[in-house]
Each structure stands twice: as structure tokens, then as C-alpha cells.
mmCIF file of C-alpha atoms and ligand atoms in Angstrom:
data_model
loop_
_atom_site.group_PDB
_atom_site.id
_atom_site.type_symbol
_atom_site.label_atom_id
_atom_site.label_comp_id
_atom_site.label_asym_id
_atom_site.label_seq_id
_atom_site.Cartn_x
_atom_site.Cartn_y
_atom_site.Cartn_z
ATOM 1 C CA UNK A 1 49.676 319.332 139.590
ATOM 2 C CA UNK A 2 52.096 318.429 142.342
ATOM 3 C CA UNK A 3 50.493 317.589 145.982
ATOM 4 C CA UNK A 4 51.308 320.521 148.507
ATOM 5 C CA UNK A 5 52.261 318.019 151.294
ATOM 6 C CA UNK A 6 55.215 316.142 151.756
ATOM 7 C CA UNK A 7 54.786 312.754 153.555
ATOM 8 C CA UNK A 8 57.451 311.428 155.424
ATOM 9 C CA UNK A 9 55.416 308.783 157.031
ATOM 10 C CA UNK A 10 56.978 305.368 157.924
ATOM 11 C CA UNK A 11 54.047 303.188 156.210
ATOM 12 C CA UNK A 12 51.836 303.434 154.786
ATOM 13 C CA UNK A 13 53.864 306.082 153.039
ATOM 14 C CA UNK A 14 54.185 308.310 150.135
ATOM 15 C CA UNK A 15 53.466 307.035 146.460
ATOM 16 C CA UNK A 16 54.860 308.019 143.662
ATOM 17 C CA UNK A 17 52.144 310.473 142.166
ATOM 18 C CA UNK A 18 52.531 309.054 138.747
ATOM 19 C CA UNK A 19 51.123 305.444 140.182
ATOM 20 C CA UNK A 20 48.115 307.531 141.947
ATOM 21 C CA UNK A 21 47.216 309.188 138.549
ATOM 22 C CA UNK A 22 47.591 305.771 136.945
ATOM 23 C CA UNK A 23 45.425 304.264 139.198
ATOM 24 C CA UNK A 24 42.975 307.081 139.182
ATOM 25 C CA UNK A 25 42.583 306.616 135.458
ATOM 26 C CA UNK A 26 42.269 302.866 135.517
ATOM 27 C CA UNK A 27 39.861 303.068 138.404
ATOM 28 C CA UNK A 28 36.677 302.747 136.660
ATOM 29 C CA UNK A 29 37.681 300.542 133.813
ATOM 30 C CA UNK A 30 40.831 298.751 133.667
ATOM 31 C CA UNK A 31 42.255 298.181 130.174
ATOM 32 C CA UNK A 32 39.542 297.191 127.882
ATOM 33 C CA UNK A 33 37.611 295.020 130.307
ATOM 34 C CA UNK A 34 35.001 297.381 131.181
ATOM 35 C CA UNK A 35 35.385 296.981 134.965
ATOM 36 C CA UNK A 36 37.501 298.254 137.692
ATOM 37 C CA UNK A 37 40.311 296.012 139.351
ATOM 38 C CA UNK A 38 38.618 296.466 142.518
ATOM 39 C CA UNK A 39 35.654 294.290 140.951
ATOM 40 C CA UNK A 40 37.536 291.704 139.322
ATOM 41 C CA UNK A 41 37.551 287.814 139.763
ATOM 42 C CA UNK A 42 40.967 287.026 141.024
ATOM 43 C CA UNK A 43 40.903 283.737 138.543
ATOM 44 C CA UNK A 44 39.860 286.154 135.642
ATOM 45 C CA UNK A 45 42.502 286.352 132.872
ATOM 46 C CA UNK A 46 43.226 289.908 133.329
ATOM 47 C CA UNK A 47 43.818 289.558 137.127
ATOM 48 C CA UNK A 48 46.000 286.832 136.166
ATOM 49 C CA UNK A 49 47.890 289.121 133.841
ATOM 50 C CA UNK A 50 48.380 291.672 136.518
ATOM 51 C CA UNK A 51 49.669 288.817 139.071
ATOM 52 C CA UNK A 52 52.147 287.308 136.374
ATOM 53 C CA UNK A 53 53.534 290.540 135.119
ATOM 54 C CA UNK A 54 53.760 291.863 139.253
ATOM 55 C CA UNK A 55 55.755 288.944 139.657
ATOM 56 C CA UNK A 56 57.917 289.227 136.258
ATOM 57 C CA UNK A 57 58.749 292.722 137.290
ATOM 58 C CA UNK A 58 59.697 291.537 140.841
ATOM 59 C CA UNK A 59 62.014 288.858 139.674
ATOM 60 C CA UNK A 60 63.931 290.935 136.950
ATOM 61 C CA UNK A 61 64.231 293.937 139.373
ATOM 62 C CA UNK A 62 65.951 291.584 142.290
ATOM 63 C CA UNK A 63 67.412 288.915 139.858
ATOM 64 C CA UNK A 64 65.594 286.574 141.810
ATOM 65 C CA UNK A 65 66.790 282.982 140.865
ATOM 66 C CA UNK A 66 64.716 280.524 139.094
ATOM 67 C CA UNK A 67 64.935 278.246 142.409
ATOM 68 C CA UNK A 68 62.771 280.582 144.364
ATOM 69 C CA UNK A 69 59.145 281.167 144.630
ATOM 70 C CA UNK A 70 57.474 284.485 144.698
ATOM 71 C CA UNK A 71 54.252 284.808 146.932
ATOM 72 C CA UNK A 72 52.070 287.401 147.590
ATOM 73 C CA UNK A 73 50.076 287.048 150.713
ATOM 74 C CA UNK A 74 47.990 288.700 153.229
ATOM 75 C CA UNK A 75 48.441 289.316 157.034
ATOM 76 C CA UNK A 76 51.216 291.934 156.785
ATOM 77 C CA UNK A 77 55.066 291.366 157.938
ATOM 78 C CA UNK A 78 53.320 290.510 161.401
ATOM 79 C CA UNK A 79 51.621 287.469 159.360
ATOM 80 C CA UNK A 80 55.141 286.565 158.559
ATOM 81 C CA UNK A 81 56.533 286.501 162.181
ATOM 82 C CA UNK A 82 54.073 283.648 162.631
ATOM 83 C CA UNK A 83 54.697 281.882 159.184
ATOM 84 C CA UNK A 84 58.214 282.087 159.151
ATOM 85 C CA UNK A 85 58.580 279.616 162.150
ATOM 86 C CA UNK A 86 55.395 277.601 161.488
ATOM 87 C CA UNK A 87 56.854 276.814 157.705
ATOM 88 C CA UNK A 88 60.490 276.595 158.705
ATOM 89 C CA UNK A 89 61.249 275.769 162.457
ATOM 90 C CA UNK A 90 60.826 272.198 161.239
ATOM 91 C CA UNK A 91 63.413 272.005 158.738
ATOM 92 C CA UNK A 92 65.640 270.535 161.657
ATOM 93 C CA UNK A 93 64.424 267.982 164.080
ATOM 94 C CA UNK A 94 65.461 270.113 166.915
ATOM 95 C CA UNK A 95 62.980 273.139 166.239
ATOM 96 C CA UNK A 96 65.540 275.612 167.184
ATOM 97 C CA UNK A 97 66.122 279.013 165.517
ATOM 98 C CA UNK A 98 68.734 281.632 165.930
ATOM 99 C CA UNK A 99 67.581 285.257 166.173
ATOM 100 C CA UNK A 100 69.311 288.870 166.046
ATOM 101 C CA UNK A 101 67.169 291.093 168.072
ATOM 102 C CA UNK A 102 68.260 294.757 166.794
ATOM 103 C CA UNK A 103 64.984 296.617 167.369
ATOM 104 C CA UNK A 104 61.289 296.467 168.118
ATOM 105 C CA UNK A 105 60.450 294.413 164.798
ATOM 106 C CA UNK A 106 62.751 291.536 165.168
ATOM 107 C CA UNK A 107 62.264 291.461 169.021
ATOM 108 C CA UNK A 108 58.511 290.967 167.936
ATOM 109 C CA UNK A 109 59.210 288.478 165.627
ATOM 110 C CA UNK A 110 61.353 286.576 168.340
ATOM 111 C CA UNK A 111 58.750 286.486 170.885
ATOM 112 C CA UNK A 112 56.037 285.242 168.267
ATOM 113 C CA UNK A 113 58.446 282.496 167.158
ATOM 114 C CA UNK A 114 58.620 281.363 170.826
ATOM 115 C CA UNK A 115 55.026 279.636 170.164
ATOM 116 C CA UNK A 116 56.625 277.085 167.922
ATOM 117 C CA UNK A 117 60.251 276.337 169.308
ATOM 118 C CA UNK A 118 63.171 277.108 170.879
ATOM 119 C CA UNK A 119 64.578 280.902 170.375
ATOM 120 C CA UNK A 120 68.031 281.751 170.791
ATOM 121 C CA UNK A 121 69.015 285.236 170.599
ATOM 122 C CA UNK A 122 72.543 284.791 169.411
ATOM 123 C CA UNK A 123 74.070 288.105 170.963
ATOM 124 C CA UNK A 124 74.143 289.668 174.358
ATOM 125 C CA UNK A 125 70.881 291.550 174.854
ATOM 126 C CA UNK A 126 70.806 295.137 174.220
ATOM 127 C CA UNK A 127 70.045 297.711 176.729
ATOM 128 C CA UNK A 128 68.716 300.257 173.787
ATOM 129 C CA UNK A 129 68.546 299.725 170.025
ATOM 130 C CA UNK A 130 71.194 301.524 167.772
ATOM 131 C CA UNK A 131 73.787 299.226 167.100
ATOM 132 C CA UNK A 132 74.163 295.844 165.617
ATOM 133 C CA UNK A 133 76.400 293.866 168.075
ATOM 134 C CA UNK A 134 79.525 292.842 166.238
ATOM 135 C CA UNK A 135 79.507 289.450 164.356
ATOM 136 C CA UNK A 136 82.637 288.352 166.562
ATOM 137 C CA UNK A 137 80.161 288.607 169.661
ATOM 138 C CA UNK A 138 77.439 286.084 167.915
ATOM 139 C CA UNK A 139 76.758 282.634 169.421
ATOM 140 C CA UNK A 140 75.394 280.654 166.238
ATOM 141 C CA UNK A 141 73.626 277.370 166.949
ATOM 142 C CA UNK A 142 74.846 275.227 164.058
ATOM 143 C CA UNK A 143 71.788 272.978 164.625
ATOM 144 C CA UNK A 144 69.258 275.956 164.331
ATOM 145 C CA UNK A 145 66.591 275.364 161.543
ATOM 146 C CA UNK A 146 67.024 279.252 160.332
ATOM 147 C CA UNK A 147 68.612 282.425 161.263
ATOM 148 C CA UNK A 148 66.135 285.386 161.329
ATOM 149 C CA UNK A 149 67.012 289.224 161.332
ATOM 150 C CA UNK A 150 65.162 292.321 160.448
ATOM 151 C CA UNK A 151 67.327 293.778 157.762
ATOM 152 C CA UNK A 152 66.059 297.521 158.408
ATOM 153 C CA UNK A 153 64.325 298.526 161.836
ATOM 154 C CA UNK A 154 61.770 301.031 160.926
ATOM 155 C CA UNK A 155 61.058 302.537 164.463
ATOM 156 C CA UNK A 156 64.686 302.558 165.343
ATOM 157 C CA UNK A 157 66.411 303.410 162.488
ATOM 158 C CA UNK A 158 68.613 300.801 162.421
ATOM 159 C CA UNK A 159 69.793 299.114 159.019
ATOM 160 C CA UNK A 160 72.255 296.366 158.040
ATOM 161 C CA UNK A 161 74.660 297.196 155.315
ATOM 162 C CA UNK A 162 76.046 293.492 155.334
ATOM 163 C CA UNK A 163 74.451 289.854 154.763
ATOM 164 C CA UNK A 164 75.149 288.012 158.295
ATOM 165 C CA UNK A 165 77.505 285.079 157.577
ATOM 166 C CA UNK A 166 75.553 282.037 159.131
ATOM 167 C CA UNK A 167 77.944 278.975 157.949
ATOM 168 C CA UNK A 168 75.317 277.485 156.131
ATOM 169 C CA UNK A 169 72.153 277.526 157.930
ATOM 170 C CA UNK A 170 69.271 279.414 156.406
ATOM 171 C CA UNK A 171 69.217 282.762 156.522
ATOM 172 C CA UNK A 172 65.448 284.672 156.758
ATOM 173 C CA UNK A 173 65.188 288.433 156.408
ATOM 174 C CA UNK A 174 62.620 290.774 157.162
ATOM 175 C CA UNK A 175 63.060 293.664 154.338
ATOM 176 C CA UNK A 176 59.927 295.332 154.770
ATOM 177 C CA UNK A 177 60.962 298.763 155.346
ATOM 178 C CA UNK A 178 64.146 298.663 152.887
ATOM 179 C CA UNK A 179 62.885 296.270 150.278
ATOM 180 C CA UNK A 180 64.166 297.383 146.674
ATOM 181 C CA UNK A 181 65.945 300.191 148.089
ATOM 182 C CA UNK A 182 69.150 298.532 146.892
ATOM 183 C CA UNK A 183 70.316 295.257 144.943
ATOM 184 C CA UNK A 184 70.261 292.245 146.863
ATOM 185 C CA UNK A 185 71.779 288.732 146.504
ATOM 186 C CA UNK A 186 68.616 286.909 146.687
ATOM 187 C CA UNK A 187 70.747 283.325 146.693
ATOM 188 C CA UNK A 188 72.475 284.360 150.039
ATOM 189 C CA UNK A 189 68.737 283.752 151.599
ATOM 190 C CA UNK A 190 66.668 281.200 152.374
ATOM 191 C CA UNK A 191 63.656 283.491 152.741
ATOM 192 C CA UNK A 192 62.681 287.170 152.246
ATOM 193 C CA UNK A 193 59.496 288.793 153.247
ATOM 194 C CA UNK A 194 58.271 292.219 153.204
ATOM 195 C CA UNK A 195 55.149 294.216 153.461
ATOM 196 C CA UNK A 196 54.269 296.653 150.547
ATOM 197 C CA UNK A 197 53.469 299.401 152.107
ATOM 198 C CA UNK A 198 56.588 301.214 152.430
ATOM 199 C CA UNK A 199 58.783 300.892 149.292
ATOM 200 C CA UNK A 200 56.675 299.138 147.058
ATOM 201 C CA UNK A 201 53.132 299.703 147.115
ATOM 202 C CA UNK A 202 50.004 300.009 149.609
ATOM 203 C CA UNK A 203 49.079 298.162 152.725
ATOM 204 C CA UNK A 204 47.317 294.757 152.230
ATOM 205 C CA UNK A 205 49.842 292.293 150.280
ATOM 206 C CA UNK A 206 53.103 290.811 151.771
ATOM 207 C CA UNK A 207 55.861 289.558 149.277
ATOM 208 C CA UNK A 208 57.657 286.346 150.238
ATOM 209 C CA UNK A 209 60.509 284.883 148.314
ATOM 210 C CA UNK A 210 61.226 281.710 149.164
ATOM 211 C CA UNK A 211 63.838 278.908 148.037
ATOM 212 C CA UNK A 212 61.830 276.026 146.789
ATOM 213 C CA UNK A 213 63.816 273.173 148.826
ATOM 214 C CA UNK A 214 62.735 274.883 151.969
ATOM 215 C CA UNK A 215 58.877 274.400 151.169
ATOM 216 C CA UNK A 216 57.232 271.083 152.711
ATOM 217 C CA UNK A 217 58.371 271.174 156.318
ATOM 218 C CA UNK A 218 55.474 272.876 157.681
ATOM 219 C CA UNK A 219 54.169 272.177 161.013
ATOM 220 C CA UNK A 220 50.750 270.376 161.034
ATOM 221 C CA UNK A 221 49.120 273.121 163.301
ATOM 222 C CA UNK A 222 50.103 276.067 160.394
ATOM 223 C CA UNK A 223 47.076 277.689 159.370
ATOM 224 C CA UNK A 224 46.672 276.850 155.425
ATOM 225 C CA UNK A 225 46.734 280.488 154.518
ATOM 226 C CA UNK A 226 50.255 280.577 155.573
ATOM 227 C CA UNK A 227 51.387 277.613 154.429
ATOM 228 C CA UNK A 228 54.003 278.436 151.757
ATOM 229 C CA UNK A 229 53.627 275.020 149.868
ATOM 230 C CA UNK A 230 50.060 275.345 149.407
ATOM 231 C CA UNK A 231 50.383 278.990 148.343
ATOM 232 C CA UNK A 232 53.410 278.080 146.040
ATOM 233 C CA UNK A 233 51.375 275.429 144.571
ATOM 234 C CA UNK A 234 48.327 277.800 143.724
ATOM 235 C CA UNK A 235 50.595 280.628 142.727
ATOM 236 C CA UNK A 236 49.256 282.685 145.579
ATOM 237 C CA UNK A 237 45.677 282.053 144.786
ATOM 238 C CA UNK A 238 44.738 279.314 147.455
ATOM 239 C CA UNK A 239 42.148 282.067 148.462
ATOM 240 C CA UNK A 240 41.465 285.752 147.340
ATOM 241 C CA UNK A 241 44.361 287.492 147.014
ATOM 242 C CA UNK A 242 44.450 291.160 147.702
ATOM 243 C CA UNK A 243 44.065 291.969 144.052
ATOM 244 C CA UNK A 244 43.914 295.526 144.006
ATOM 245 C CA UNK A 245 47.169 296.008 146.412
ATOM 246 C CA UNK A 246 49.015 293.519 143.924
ATOM 247 C CA UNK A 247 47.991 295.794 141.236
ATOM 248 C CA UNK A 248 49.004 298.780 143.004
ATOM 249 C CA UNK A 249 52.625 296.910 143.358
ATOM 250 C CA UNK A 250 52.583 296.244 139.483
ATOM 251 C CA UNK A 251 52.138 299.932 139.148
ATOM 252 C CA UNK A 252 55.312 300.807 141.557
ATOM 253 C CA UNK A 253 57.094 298.187 140.165
ATOM 254 C CA UNK A 254 56.991 299.468 136.782
ATOM 255 C CA UNK A 255 57.725 302.918 138.283
ATOM 256 C CA UNK A 256 60.870 301.765 140.116
ATOM 257 C CA UNK A 257 62.132 299.969 136.647
ATOM 258 C CA UNK A 258 61.468 303.153 134.674
ATOM 259 C CA UNK A 259 63.684 304.941 137.204
ATOM 260 C CA UNK A 260 66.784 303.151 136.941
ATOM 261 C CA UNK A 261 65.796 299.820 139.157
ATOM 262 C CA UNK A 262 67.197 299.078 142.457
ATOM 263 C CA UNK A 263 70.887 300.285 141.765
ATOM 264 C CA UNK A 264 69.404 303.765 141.204
ATOM 265 C CA UNK A 265 67.175 303.239 144.250
ATOM 266 C CA UNK A 266 70.198 302.803 146.249
ATOM 267 C CA UNK A 267 71.917 305.935 144.768
ATOM 268 C CA UNK A 268 69.288 308.210 145.452
ATOM 269 C CA UNK A 269 68.764 306.838 148.960
ATOM 270 C CA UNK A 270 72.320 307.168 150.053
ATOM 271 C CA UNK A 271 72.043 311.032 148.754
ATOM 272 C CA UNK A 272 69.034 311.583 150.484
ATOM 273 C CA UNK A 273 69.829 310.043 153.773
ATOM 274 C CA UNK A 274 73.042 311.785 154.046
ATOM 275 C CA UNK A 275 71.614 315.089 153.255
ATOM 276 C CA UNK A 276 69.848 314.730 156.404
ATOM 277 C CA UNK A 277 72.482 312.949 158.685
ATOM 278 C CA UNK A 278 74.936 315.681 157.495
ATOM 279 C CA UNK A 279 72.683 318.117 159.289
ATOM 280 C CA UNK A 280 72.153 316.096 162.340
ATOM 281 C CA UNK A 281 76.119 315.877 162.421
ATOM 282 C CA UNK A 282 77.232 319.181 161.853
ATOM 283 C CA UNK A 283 74.690 320.656 164.434
ATOM 284 C CA UNK A 284 76.852 320.605 167.262
ATOM 285 C CA UNK A 285 74.674 318.229 169.233
ATOM 286 C CA UNK A 286 71.377 320.568 168.535
ATOM 287 C CA UNK A 287 70.006 317.576 166.431
ATOM 288 C CA UNK A 288 71.020 314.210 167.792
ATOM 289 C CA UNK A 289 71.122 310.816 166.260
ATOM 290 C CA UNK A 290 71.261 307.604 168.649
ATOM 291 C CA UNK A 291 72.129 305.090 165.991
ATOM 292 C CA UNK A 292 75.738 304.109 165.578
ATOM 293 C CA UNK A 293 77.374 305.525 162.460
ATOM 294 C CA UNK A 294 77.825 301.869 161.310
ATOM 295 C CA UNK A 295 74.382 301.156 160.877
ATOM 296 C CA UNK A 296 72.212 304.114 160.473
ATOM 297 C CA UNK A 297 69.199 303.565 158.413
ATOM 298 C CA UNK A 298 68.772 305.092 154.805
ATOM 299 C CA UNK A 299 65.278 304.593 154.974
ATOM 300 C CA UNK A 300 64.359 305.766 158.432
ATOM 301 C CA UNK A 301 66.035 308.663 159.740
ATOM 302 C CA UNK A 302 65.554 308.852 163.557
ATOM 303 C CA UNK A 303 66.925 311.953 165.539
ATOM 304 C CA UNK A 304 66.307 314.028 168.925
ATOM 305 C CA UNK A 305 66.205 317.613 169.185
ATOM 306 C CA UNK A 306 67.580 319.958 171.778
ATOM 307 C CA UNK A 307 69.494 317.399 173.764
ATOM 308 C CA UNK A 308 70.512 313.738 173.503
ATOM 309 C CA UNK A 309 67.279 312.756 175.460
ATOM 310 C CA UNK A 310 65.490 315.156 173.474
ATOM 311 C CA UNK A 311 63.629 318.415 174.113
ATOM 312 C CA UNK A 312 59.917 317.485 174.174
ATOM 313 C CA UNK A 313 58.764 321.185 173.828
ATOM 314 C CA UNK A 314 61.373 322.115 171.288
ATOM 315 C CA UNK A 315 60.346 318.744 169.653
ATOM 316 C CA UNK A 316 56.857 319.862 169.321
ATOM 317 C CA UNK A 317 57.475 323.187 167.978
ATOM 318 C CA UNK A 318 59.847 321.595 165.002
ATOM 319 C CA UNK A 319 56.890 319.480 164.204
ATOM 320 C CA UNK A 320 54.331 322.130 164.383
ATOM 321 C CA UNK A 321 56.948 324.139 162.320
ATOM 322 C CA UNK A 322 57.237 321.212 159.798
ATOM 323 C CA UNK A 323 53.575 320.757 159.395
ATOM 324 C CA UNK A 324 52.955 324.651 158.654
ATOM 325 C CA UNK A 325 55.292 323.901 155.961
ATOM 326 C CA UNK A 326 53.351 320.813 154.553
ATOM 327 C CA UNK A 327 55.718 318.322 155.903
ATOM 328 C CA UNK A 328 53.701 315.633 157.643
ATOM 329 C CA UNK A 329 54.380 312.299 159.751
ATOM 330 C CA UNK A 330 57.775 313.345 161.120
ATOM 331 C CA UNK A 331 56.741 312.339 164.490
ATOM 332 C CA UNK A 332 58.725 309.296 166.077
ATOM 333 C CA UNK A 333 57.462 305.888 166.712
ATOM 334 C CA UNK A 334 55.125 306.415 169.757
ATOM 335 C CA UNK A 335 57.180 303.826 171.557
ATOM 336 C CA UNK A 336 60.449 305.941 171.045
ATOM 337 C CA UNK A 337 59.717 309.578 170.586
ATOM 338 C CA UNK A 338 61.963 312.464 168.820
ATOM 339 C CA UNK A 339 61.800 312.764 165.023
ATOM 340 C CA UNK A 340 61.880 310.303 162.061
ATOM 341 C CA UNK A 341 61.864 311.070 158.861
ATOM 342 C CA UNK A 342 61.051 308.139 156.649
ATOM 343 C CA UNK A 343 63.160 308.514 152.929
ATOM 344 C CA UNK A 344 61.447 305.661 150.943
ATOM 345 C CA UNK A 345 61.957 305.350 147.181
ATOM 346 C CA UNK A 346 58.724 307.474 146.628
ATOM 347 C CA UNK A 347 60.304 310.453 148.429
ATOM 348 C CA UNK A 348 62.139 312.785 146.216
ATOM 349 C CA UNK A 349 65.429 314.618 146.200
ATOM 350 C CA UNK A 350 63.335 317.666 146.203
ATOM 351 C CA UNK A 351 61.107 316.630 149.185
ATOM 352 C CA UNK A 352 64.553 315.795 151.163
ATOM 353 C CA UNK A 353 65.852 319.185 150.384
ATOM 354 C CA UNK A 354 62.614 320.854 151.643
ATOM 355 C CA UNK A 355 63.267 319.143 154.930
ATOM 356 C CA UNK A 356 66.960 319.785 155.020
ATOM 357 C CA UNK A 357 66.188 323.477 154.512
ATOM 358 C CA UNK A 358 63.665 323.419 157.197
ATOM 359 C CA UNK A 359 66.096 321.761 159.719
ATOM 360 C CA UNK A 360 68.490 324.293 159.080
ATOM 361 C CA UNK A 361 66.250 327.069 159.413
ATOM 362 C CA UNK A 362 65.104 325.892 162.886
ATOM 363 C CA UNK A 363 68.879 325.269 163.904
ATOM 364 C CA UNK A 364 69.690 328.878 163.128
ATOM 365 C CA UNK A 365 66.639 330.223 165.094
ATOM 366 C CA UNK A 366 67.452 328.099 168.268
ATOM 367 C CA UNK A 367 71.100 327.971 168.473
HETATM 368 N N1 PMP B 1 58.629 294.398 159.970
HETATM 369 C C1 PMP B 1 58.945 295.744 159.574
HETATM 370 C C2 PMP B 1 60.430 296.168 159.513
HETATM 371 C C3 PMP B 1 57.962 296.748 159.894
HETATM 372 O O1 PMP B 1 58.498 298.131 159.618
HETATM 373 C C4 PMP B 1 56.626 296.560 159.998
HETATM 374 C C5 PMP B 1 55.472 297.726 160.005
HETATM 375 N N2 PMP B 1 56.023 298.833 160.142
HETATM 376 C C6 PMP B 1 56.438 295.060 160.189
HETATM 377 C C7 PMP B 1 57.302 294.276 160.155
HETATM 378 C C8 PMP B 1 55.173 294.898 160.552
HETATM 379 O O2 PMP B 1 54.243 294.959 159.315
HETATM 380 P P1 PMP B 1 52.494 295.041 159.478
HETATM 381 O O3 PMP B 1 52.139 296.269 160.093
HETATM 382 O O4 PMP B 1 52.360 294.653 157.648
HETATM 383 O O5 PMP B 1 52.150 293.530 159.702
#
């Protein structure tokens, strides 16, 4: 039976129906072991297998080179805003890092990093988010320990479609909201992290992919659970990992694999997002997307209704009508307003078509 509701939430977000059914089926008894994953020791053979297969699937789906560690940590993306500088800002003596600030999440990461070193914002400050400053305007510091950016800004709907050139400085990326939505050349990065609750699972677990030679420069004050070297040496089992969230991730990764992997996810994401952007762009200004065409997110489509700054009454009507049709969580982030449709991997073409049809209908009614 298919759900009657379509969840366009920004995260935690929709999961594939087959994953939920599988988890339901296995909730009481996992495999032949007679207990639930929820009750299982994280040091048991059964959980060990789950953890290993999750890592194996990730390595396969992203083609992760052997000289990278894959960690499964707690603390969310926000935990990584601290963990990244705590582990990496000491790579070079000056304790400097370069940050690109293209939306709310990279702004938060930069602010947190300021506690641990000197943070340089590499481009002129943006008055509003919706554009990635041209690389020719960046001033990168060659003695920075790393360069940091957020690959997809979930709140504003701004996505990088290129990998920044850092002239050999270690590159770090927050891929929380576009992880596994396209192939990535991991070898270009020192570190990639992603919370699971958008494209690859439920809340509770954060993936960190880190190049081995970057481990071991951790600041003394780093809490032990955020220390990549400790977690790498212990295979993410220094303390109790979020076992159930790891298990759900394994199911989602299996689903991605069975559905054609990252290449298929990329194709689907382009199809879905252009369906919505096309309606916005041919609406004669009734729907307005404030994000520059060069960096519009495939994952989080943000737009205003009625006029450029948004007609709040009309936006409310739009949201009410959507919810009557079973489409939920289309409201923009509280700091930004407007509409946001999140089209993560589990959101189907049919789900997107339902939204597109409603947008056309609403436009016709109000034009
Ligand atoms: N980075 C990005 C790009 C995000 O979208 C989010 C959450 N929406 C975070 C970081 C923070 O993640 P968490 O809530 O898991 O700490």
C-alpha cells in the first residue's frame, strides 16, 4: 500500500517505502538472531556485520579510494562544524582556515570554527544568499590548513556544480543535503561529511570520509568522541554508535545500489528539479526563484509566490492547497520564508509530477 502523503521535507526527509517496510519486517527479529537491531550489542557479530556492510556499500557507491577512512559518528552535521577545525586546523602551524560562506550552513560552520583558529572568508561578503561568488574573486590563503565549503545549502537552495580549486590546500565539504545524489571524485577532497537524514537514512548518524594522512593533528582540547583518529582506530566503535540509524543507512544504500547508484540518482535529480524550475521560469514572474541559474540546487528548490519578495497571503494559500492534496512540508525555512520543495533521492518522479501539476493549477487560478 502506497502512502497518501508526499513528504517534501528538508530533513529528516522521505525514506523509500521499501526501506520502511523492510525495517518494519525486521523490527522484532533481525535475521535469525531472535532480537531487534534496537536491542543488539554494538560489539556483537550481527552488528559488526551491519557496520561492515554499510561501509562496504558506501565505498562501492562512491568509489572511495583505499587511503580514506569511513566513520559513522554522532553529533550531526553540527557536530562536524566543531570536529572539522578541532581535527584539521592544526595541520599547519598558523591555525588558519579558509571558508566559503554561501548560505546559512556554511555561515554556522565558519562561526563555530572561529573558536579554534583564524578564519578567513575567501570572497567578498554576500548581502543575500543565492549566488556563488566567481572563483576569480576569491582570495585563498596558501598557508591555510584547509578550505571549507558547503556543497548544497539546504535553506537557500544553492548548490555547487564544480569542485573548488584550492592549489593543493586540503578541501573539506559539507555534503549533508546532496550526498549520494551524484557521483563524486572523493580523491579531490581531504574530508567529506554528511548527516544521513536527507539522502541516505534517518537522523542520528553522520558519515565522515577522511583521507588517512590527515589524521593525528587533532587539537588537545578535542573531545574524544570527535577525534577522527581515535574513531578510525576503533572502527567507529570507541563508544556506542547510533546502531539503528546505521542499519537504516545500510538499507537505503542497498536501495540506491538496486536503483542504479549515484549516476541514476543524478539523472533522476536533474529530471525532477528541472520539472519544477521550468514551471517557475515560465510563470511570468508568478513564481520567483532568487537563486542564480548557475547554482540552483537539485535538492532544495526554493521560490516565492506572487512577487519577488513573496506575497505571504498567497504563499499561505499555496501551502494550504498543497496540504489538502497530501503534499506536506513545503514551507520554506523559518529564517527565509517562501516555499521550499526538497527533492531528495527517495522523492519519486511521480511525487514531483504531483507537485508540478499543482503548481500549474495554482498559477492558472491566480493569474
Ligand atoms: N549542514 C547542512 C547542509 C544541513 O542541511 C544541516 C541540517 N539541515 C546541517 C549541516 C546540520 O545538521 P544537523 O541538524 O544534523 O546537525
